[in-house]
CSV table of C-alpha atoms and ligand atoms in Angstrom, one decimal:
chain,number,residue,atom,x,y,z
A,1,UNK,CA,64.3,21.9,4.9
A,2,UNK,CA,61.3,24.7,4.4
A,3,UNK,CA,58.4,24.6,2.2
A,4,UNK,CA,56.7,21.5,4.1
A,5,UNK,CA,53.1,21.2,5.6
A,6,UNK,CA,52.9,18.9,8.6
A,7,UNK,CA,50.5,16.3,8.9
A,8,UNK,CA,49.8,16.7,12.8
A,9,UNK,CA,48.5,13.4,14.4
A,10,UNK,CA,47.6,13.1,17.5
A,11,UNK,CA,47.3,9.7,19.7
A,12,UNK,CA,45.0,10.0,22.0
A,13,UNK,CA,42.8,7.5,24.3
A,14,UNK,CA,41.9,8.7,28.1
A,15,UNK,CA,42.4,5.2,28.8
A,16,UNK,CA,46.0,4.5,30.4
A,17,UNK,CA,48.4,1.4,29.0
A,18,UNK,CA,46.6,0.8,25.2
A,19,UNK,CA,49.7,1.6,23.7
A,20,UNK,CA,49.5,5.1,22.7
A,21,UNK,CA,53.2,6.1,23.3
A,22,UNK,CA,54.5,2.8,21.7
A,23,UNK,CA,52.6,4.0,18.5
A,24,UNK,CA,53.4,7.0,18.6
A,25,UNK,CA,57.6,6.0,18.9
A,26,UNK,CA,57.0,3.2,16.1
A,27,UNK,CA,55.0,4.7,13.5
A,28,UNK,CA,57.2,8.2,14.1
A,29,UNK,CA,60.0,5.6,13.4
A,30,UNK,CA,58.4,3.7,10.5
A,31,UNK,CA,57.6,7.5,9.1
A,32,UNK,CA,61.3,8.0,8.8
A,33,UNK,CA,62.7,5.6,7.6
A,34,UNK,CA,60.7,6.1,4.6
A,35,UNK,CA,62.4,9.3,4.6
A,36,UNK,CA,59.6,11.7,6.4
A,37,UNK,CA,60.7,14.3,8.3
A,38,UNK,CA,59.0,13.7,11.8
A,39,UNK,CA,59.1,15.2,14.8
A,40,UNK,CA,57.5,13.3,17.9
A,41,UNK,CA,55.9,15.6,20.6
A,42,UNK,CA,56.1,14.7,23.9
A,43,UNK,CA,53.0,16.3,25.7
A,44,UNK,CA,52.9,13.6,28.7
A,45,UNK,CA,54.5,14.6,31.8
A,46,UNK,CA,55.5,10.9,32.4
A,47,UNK,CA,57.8,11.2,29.5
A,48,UNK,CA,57.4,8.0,28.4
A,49,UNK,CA,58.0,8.9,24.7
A,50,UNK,CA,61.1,11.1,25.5
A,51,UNK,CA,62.7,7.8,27.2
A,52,UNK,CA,61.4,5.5,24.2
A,53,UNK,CA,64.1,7.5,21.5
A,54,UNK,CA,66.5,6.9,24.0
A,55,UNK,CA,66.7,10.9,25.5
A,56,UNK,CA,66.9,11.3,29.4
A,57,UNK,CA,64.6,14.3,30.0
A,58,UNK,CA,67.7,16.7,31.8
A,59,UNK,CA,66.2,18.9,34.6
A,60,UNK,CA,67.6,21.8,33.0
A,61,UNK,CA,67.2,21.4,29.1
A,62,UNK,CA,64.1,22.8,27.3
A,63,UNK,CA,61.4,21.1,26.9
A,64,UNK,CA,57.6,21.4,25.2
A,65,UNK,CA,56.9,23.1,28.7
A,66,UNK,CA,59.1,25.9,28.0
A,67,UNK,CA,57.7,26.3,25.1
A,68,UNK,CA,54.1,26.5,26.2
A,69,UNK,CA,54.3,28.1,29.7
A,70,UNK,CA,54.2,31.7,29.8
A,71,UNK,CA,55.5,34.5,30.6
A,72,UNK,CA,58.3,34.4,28.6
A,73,UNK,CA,58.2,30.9,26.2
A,74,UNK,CA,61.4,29.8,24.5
A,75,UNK,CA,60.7,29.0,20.5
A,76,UNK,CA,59.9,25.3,19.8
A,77,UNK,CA,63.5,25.3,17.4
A,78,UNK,CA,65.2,25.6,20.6
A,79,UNK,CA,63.6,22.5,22.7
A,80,UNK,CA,63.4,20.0,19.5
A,81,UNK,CA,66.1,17.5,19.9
A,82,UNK,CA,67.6,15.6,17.1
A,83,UNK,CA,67.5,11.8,17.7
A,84,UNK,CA,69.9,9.0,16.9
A,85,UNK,CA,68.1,8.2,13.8
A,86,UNK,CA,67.9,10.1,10.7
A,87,UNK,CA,64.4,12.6,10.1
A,88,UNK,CA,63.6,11.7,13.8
A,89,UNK,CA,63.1,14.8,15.7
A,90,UNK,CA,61.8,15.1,19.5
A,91,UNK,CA,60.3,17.6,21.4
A,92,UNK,CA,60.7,16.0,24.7
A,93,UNK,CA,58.3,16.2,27.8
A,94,UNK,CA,59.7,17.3,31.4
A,95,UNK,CA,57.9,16.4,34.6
A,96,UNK,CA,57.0,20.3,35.3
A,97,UNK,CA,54.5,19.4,32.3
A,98,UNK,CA,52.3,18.3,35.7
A,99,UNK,CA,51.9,21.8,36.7
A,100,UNK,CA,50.8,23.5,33.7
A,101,UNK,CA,47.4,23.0,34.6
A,102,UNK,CA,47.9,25.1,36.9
A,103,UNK,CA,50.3,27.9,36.1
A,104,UNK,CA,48.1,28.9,32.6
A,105,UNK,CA,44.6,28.3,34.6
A,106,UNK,CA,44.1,32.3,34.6
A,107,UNK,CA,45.6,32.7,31.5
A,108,UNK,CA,43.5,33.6,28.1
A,109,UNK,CA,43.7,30.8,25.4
A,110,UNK,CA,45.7,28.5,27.2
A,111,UNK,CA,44.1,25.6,25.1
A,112,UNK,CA,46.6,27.4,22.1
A,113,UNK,CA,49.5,27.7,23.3
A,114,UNK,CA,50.6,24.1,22.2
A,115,UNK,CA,49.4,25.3,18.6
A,116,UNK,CA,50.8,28.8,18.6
A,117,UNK,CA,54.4,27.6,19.9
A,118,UNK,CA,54.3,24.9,17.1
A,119,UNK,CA,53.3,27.8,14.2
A,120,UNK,CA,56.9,28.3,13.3
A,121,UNK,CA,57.8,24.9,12.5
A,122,UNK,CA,55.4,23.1,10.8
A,123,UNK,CA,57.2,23.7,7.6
A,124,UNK,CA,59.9,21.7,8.6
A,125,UNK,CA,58.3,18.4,8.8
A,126,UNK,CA,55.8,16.1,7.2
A,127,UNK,CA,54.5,14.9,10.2
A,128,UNK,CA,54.0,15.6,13.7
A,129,UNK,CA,53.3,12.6,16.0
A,130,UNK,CA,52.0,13.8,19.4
A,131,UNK,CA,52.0,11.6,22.2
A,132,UNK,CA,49.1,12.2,25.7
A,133,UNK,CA,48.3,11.1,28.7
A,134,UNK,CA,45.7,9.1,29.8
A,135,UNK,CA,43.7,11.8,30.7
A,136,UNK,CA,41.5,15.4,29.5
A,137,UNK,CA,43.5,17.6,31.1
A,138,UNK,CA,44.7,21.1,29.5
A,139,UNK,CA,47.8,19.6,28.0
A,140,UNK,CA,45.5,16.8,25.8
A,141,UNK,CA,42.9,19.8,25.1
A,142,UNK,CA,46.3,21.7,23.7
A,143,UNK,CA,46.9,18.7,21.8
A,144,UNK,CA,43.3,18.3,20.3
A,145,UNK,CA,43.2,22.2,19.6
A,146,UNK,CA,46.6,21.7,17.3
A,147,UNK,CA,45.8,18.3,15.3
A,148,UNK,CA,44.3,17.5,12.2
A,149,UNK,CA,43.9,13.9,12.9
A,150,UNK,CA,43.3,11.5,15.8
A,151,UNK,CA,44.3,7.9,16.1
A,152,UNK,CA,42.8,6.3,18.8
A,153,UNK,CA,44.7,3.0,19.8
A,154,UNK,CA,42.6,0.4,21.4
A,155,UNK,CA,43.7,-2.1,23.2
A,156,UNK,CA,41.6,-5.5,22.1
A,157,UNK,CA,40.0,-6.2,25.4
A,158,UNK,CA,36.1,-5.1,26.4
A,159,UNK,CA,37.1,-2.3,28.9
A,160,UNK,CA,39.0,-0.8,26.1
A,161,UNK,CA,35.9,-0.8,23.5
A,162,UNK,CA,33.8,0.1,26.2
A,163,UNK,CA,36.0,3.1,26.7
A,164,UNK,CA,35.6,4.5,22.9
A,165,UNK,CA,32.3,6.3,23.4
A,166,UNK,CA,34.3,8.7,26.1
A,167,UNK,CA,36.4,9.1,23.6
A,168,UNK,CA,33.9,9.7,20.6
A,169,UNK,CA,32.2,12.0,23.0
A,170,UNK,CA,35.3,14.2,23.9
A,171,UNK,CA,36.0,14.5,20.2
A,172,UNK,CA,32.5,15.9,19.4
A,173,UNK,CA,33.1,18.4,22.2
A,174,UNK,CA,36.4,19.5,20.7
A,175,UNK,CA,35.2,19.5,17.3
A,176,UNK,CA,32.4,22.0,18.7
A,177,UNK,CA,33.9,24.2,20.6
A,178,UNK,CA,37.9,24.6,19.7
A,179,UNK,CA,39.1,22.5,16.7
A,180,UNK,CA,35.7,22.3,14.0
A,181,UNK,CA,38.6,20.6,11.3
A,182,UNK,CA,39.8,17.6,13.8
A,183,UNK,CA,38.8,14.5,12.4
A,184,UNK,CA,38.9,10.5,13.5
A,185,UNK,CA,41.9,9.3,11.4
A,186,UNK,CA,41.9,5.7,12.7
A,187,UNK,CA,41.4,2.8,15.0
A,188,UNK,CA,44.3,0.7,15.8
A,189,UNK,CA,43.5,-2.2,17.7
A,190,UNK,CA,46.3,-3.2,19.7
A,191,UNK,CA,47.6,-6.4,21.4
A,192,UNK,CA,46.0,-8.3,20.1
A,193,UNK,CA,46.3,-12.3,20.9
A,194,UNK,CA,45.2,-14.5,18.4
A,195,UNK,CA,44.7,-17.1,20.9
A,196,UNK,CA,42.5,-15.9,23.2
A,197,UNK,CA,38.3,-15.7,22.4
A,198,UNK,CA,38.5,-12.1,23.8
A,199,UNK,CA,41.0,-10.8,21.5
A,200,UNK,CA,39.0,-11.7,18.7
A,201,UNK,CA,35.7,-10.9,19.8
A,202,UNK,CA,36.8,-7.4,20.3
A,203,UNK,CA,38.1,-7.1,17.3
A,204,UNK,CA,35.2,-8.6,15.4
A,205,UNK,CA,32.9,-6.2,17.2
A,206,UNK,CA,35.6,-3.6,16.5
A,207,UNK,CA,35.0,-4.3,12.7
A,208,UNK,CA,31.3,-4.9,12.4
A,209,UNK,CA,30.8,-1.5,14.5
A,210,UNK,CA,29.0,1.3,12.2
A,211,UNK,CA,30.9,4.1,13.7
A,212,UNK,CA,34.4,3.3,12.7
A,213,UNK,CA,33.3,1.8,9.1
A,214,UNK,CA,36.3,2.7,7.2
A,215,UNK,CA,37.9,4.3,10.6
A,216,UNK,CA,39.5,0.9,11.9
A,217,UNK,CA,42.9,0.2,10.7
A,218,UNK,CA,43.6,-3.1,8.6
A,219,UNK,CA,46.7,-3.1,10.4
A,220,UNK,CA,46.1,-5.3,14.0
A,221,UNK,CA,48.7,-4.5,16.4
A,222,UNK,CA,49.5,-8.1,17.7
A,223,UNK,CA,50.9,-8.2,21.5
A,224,UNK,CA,55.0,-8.5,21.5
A,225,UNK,CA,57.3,-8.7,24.1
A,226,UNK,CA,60.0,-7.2,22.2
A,227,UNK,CA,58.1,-4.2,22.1
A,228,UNK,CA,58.5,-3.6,25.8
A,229,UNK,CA,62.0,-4.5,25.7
A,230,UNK,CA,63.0,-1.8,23.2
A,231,UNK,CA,61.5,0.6,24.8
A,232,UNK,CA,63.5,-0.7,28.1
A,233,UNK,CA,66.2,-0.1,26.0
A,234,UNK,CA,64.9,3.8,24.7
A,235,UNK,CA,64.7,2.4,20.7
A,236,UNK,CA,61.6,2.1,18.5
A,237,UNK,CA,60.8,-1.5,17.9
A,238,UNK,CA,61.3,-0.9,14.5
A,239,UNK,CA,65.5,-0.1,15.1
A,240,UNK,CA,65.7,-2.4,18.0
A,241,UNK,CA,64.8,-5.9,15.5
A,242,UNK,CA,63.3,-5.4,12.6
A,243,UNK,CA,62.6,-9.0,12.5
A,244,UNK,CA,59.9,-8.9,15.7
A,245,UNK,CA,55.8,-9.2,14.7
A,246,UNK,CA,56.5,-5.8,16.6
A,247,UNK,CA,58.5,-4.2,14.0
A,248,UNK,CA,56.2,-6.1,11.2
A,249,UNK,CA,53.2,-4.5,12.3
A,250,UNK,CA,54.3,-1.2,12.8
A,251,UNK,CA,56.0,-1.4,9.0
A,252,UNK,CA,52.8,-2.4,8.0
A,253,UNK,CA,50.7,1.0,9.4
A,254,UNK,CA,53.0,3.2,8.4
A,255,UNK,CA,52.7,1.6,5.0
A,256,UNK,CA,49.0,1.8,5.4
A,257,UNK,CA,49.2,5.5,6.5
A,258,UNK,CA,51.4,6.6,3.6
A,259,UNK,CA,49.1,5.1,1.0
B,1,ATP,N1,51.8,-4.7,21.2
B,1,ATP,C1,52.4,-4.8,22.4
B,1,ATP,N2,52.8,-5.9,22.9
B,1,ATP,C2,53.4,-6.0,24.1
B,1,ATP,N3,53.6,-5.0,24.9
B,1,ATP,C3,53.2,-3.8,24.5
B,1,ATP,C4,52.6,-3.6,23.2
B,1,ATP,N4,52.2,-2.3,23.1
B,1,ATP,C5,52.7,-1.7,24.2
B,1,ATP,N5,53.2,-2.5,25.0
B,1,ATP,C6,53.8,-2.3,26.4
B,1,ATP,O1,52.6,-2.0,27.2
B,1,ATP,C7,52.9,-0.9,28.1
B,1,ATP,C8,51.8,0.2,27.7
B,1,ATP,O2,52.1,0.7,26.4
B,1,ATP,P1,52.1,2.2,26.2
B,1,ATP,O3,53.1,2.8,27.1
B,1,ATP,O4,52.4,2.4,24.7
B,1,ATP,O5,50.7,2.6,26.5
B,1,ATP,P2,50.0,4.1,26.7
B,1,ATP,O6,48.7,4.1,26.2
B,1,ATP,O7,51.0,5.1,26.2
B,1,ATP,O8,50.0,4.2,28.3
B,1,ATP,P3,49.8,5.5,29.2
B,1,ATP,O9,48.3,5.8,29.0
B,1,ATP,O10,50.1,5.1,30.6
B,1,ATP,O11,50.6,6.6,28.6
B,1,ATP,C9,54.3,-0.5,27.8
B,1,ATP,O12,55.1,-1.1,28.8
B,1,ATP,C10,54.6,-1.0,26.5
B,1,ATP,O13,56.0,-1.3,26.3
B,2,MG,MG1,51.9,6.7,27.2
């Protein structure tokens, strides 16, 4: 269906294992079921987001590195994927991702092409989810040149917090020199474990600090095992058992994200 504007959302933290790709699958998955037309963009070359709505990156198929390389891209329409559930789209990642780096490093505007190949279909959705890895490289620069909005998961532990300045810092950078309108949607503190002193200290100092006043999330991400079993099993949390905290808390920021 035309006549759409994506909301274009990148998750993004150069720290590895905070749960970027988990929020990326859930909230994409929260997003449709309230009948949003997403699409989730792959841009990590460890696929982990591909494999978490169940698709097994083929060597052969298209994928967003087709669609970025040059010479000779293939449209995005022809890589995006439908998924087993309803307004979920994918535009899956492919282990040649790796190389880009590489191949465009000669090549004029290479921090656009992720942005130019995604032109032609922005009016199909209502939001774009795109997943990175947990590090600056050309594809996350690609990524930060396309979005609108950042959320920056952080995982509830002091190494994490410690780890938001880089973060702040890269985004200043990009705002500067590539993408002026990119803007901090949110903090989403993540695993968090009621139990233990250094859950809760992060997240207090995560609340009281004066850089994410109105930034951080209500929604807490509490730690869940059945959120590392769906994705064993390539669903979203949210389709796998609705009843988990998992599910519950995802619900929740998607519900906090619409509103
Ligand atoms: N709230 C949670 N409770 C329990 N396990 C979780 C939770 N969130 C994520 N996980 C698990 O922790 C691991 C890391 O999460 P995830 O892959 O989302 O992080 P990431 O930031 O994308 O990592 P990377 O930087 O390597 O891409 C995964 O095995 C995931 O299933
Ligand atoms: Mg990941």
């Amino acid at each position: 269906m035309a006549g759409r504007k994506a909301r274009i959302i990148a998750v993004v933290n150069e720290k590895g294992g905070v749960g970027k790709t988990v929020t990326v699958i859930n909230l994409g998955a929260g997003l449709s079921l309230n009948q949003k037309e997403v699409l989730i963009v792959d841009m990590d070359p460890q696929f982990n987001a591909t494999k978490g709505v169940g698709v097994n990156p083929g060597e052969d198929s298209p994928s967003v590195y087709d669609v970025i390389k040059l010479p000779e891209p293939v449209p995005a329409r022809s890589a995006i994927l439908k998924t087993a559930w309803e307004h979920l789209d994918l535009l899956p990642s492919h282990v040649d991702l790796s190389g880009i780096e590489v191949e465009l490093a000669d090549e004029p505007g290479r921090e656009n092409r992720l942005k130019e190949a995604l032109a032609p279909v922005l009016d199909l959705y209502d939001f774009i989810l795109v997943d990175t890895s947990p590090s600056l490289s050309i594809l996350t620069v690609n990524v930060l040149a396309l979005a609108s909005e950042i959320l920056v998961p952080c995982q509830t532990q002091p190494y994490s917090y410690g780890a938001l300045d880089e973060l702040l810092e890269t985004v200043s950078t990009i705002k500067e020199e590539i993408n002026p309108d990119i803007r901090i949607m949110g903090v989403l503190a993540t695993f968090f474990d009621q139990r233990t002193r250094v859950s809760n200290n992060v997240l207090e100092s995560l609340r009281e600090d004066e850089r994410f006043q109105d930034k951080l999330f209500d929604t807490v991400i509490r730690v869940n095992t059945t959120i590392a079993e769906s994705a064993y099993y390539g669903k979203p949390v949210v389709f796998f058992r609705r009843s988990s905290t998992g599910a519950a808390d995802y619900l929740a920021l998607t519900e906090e994200i619409l509103t």
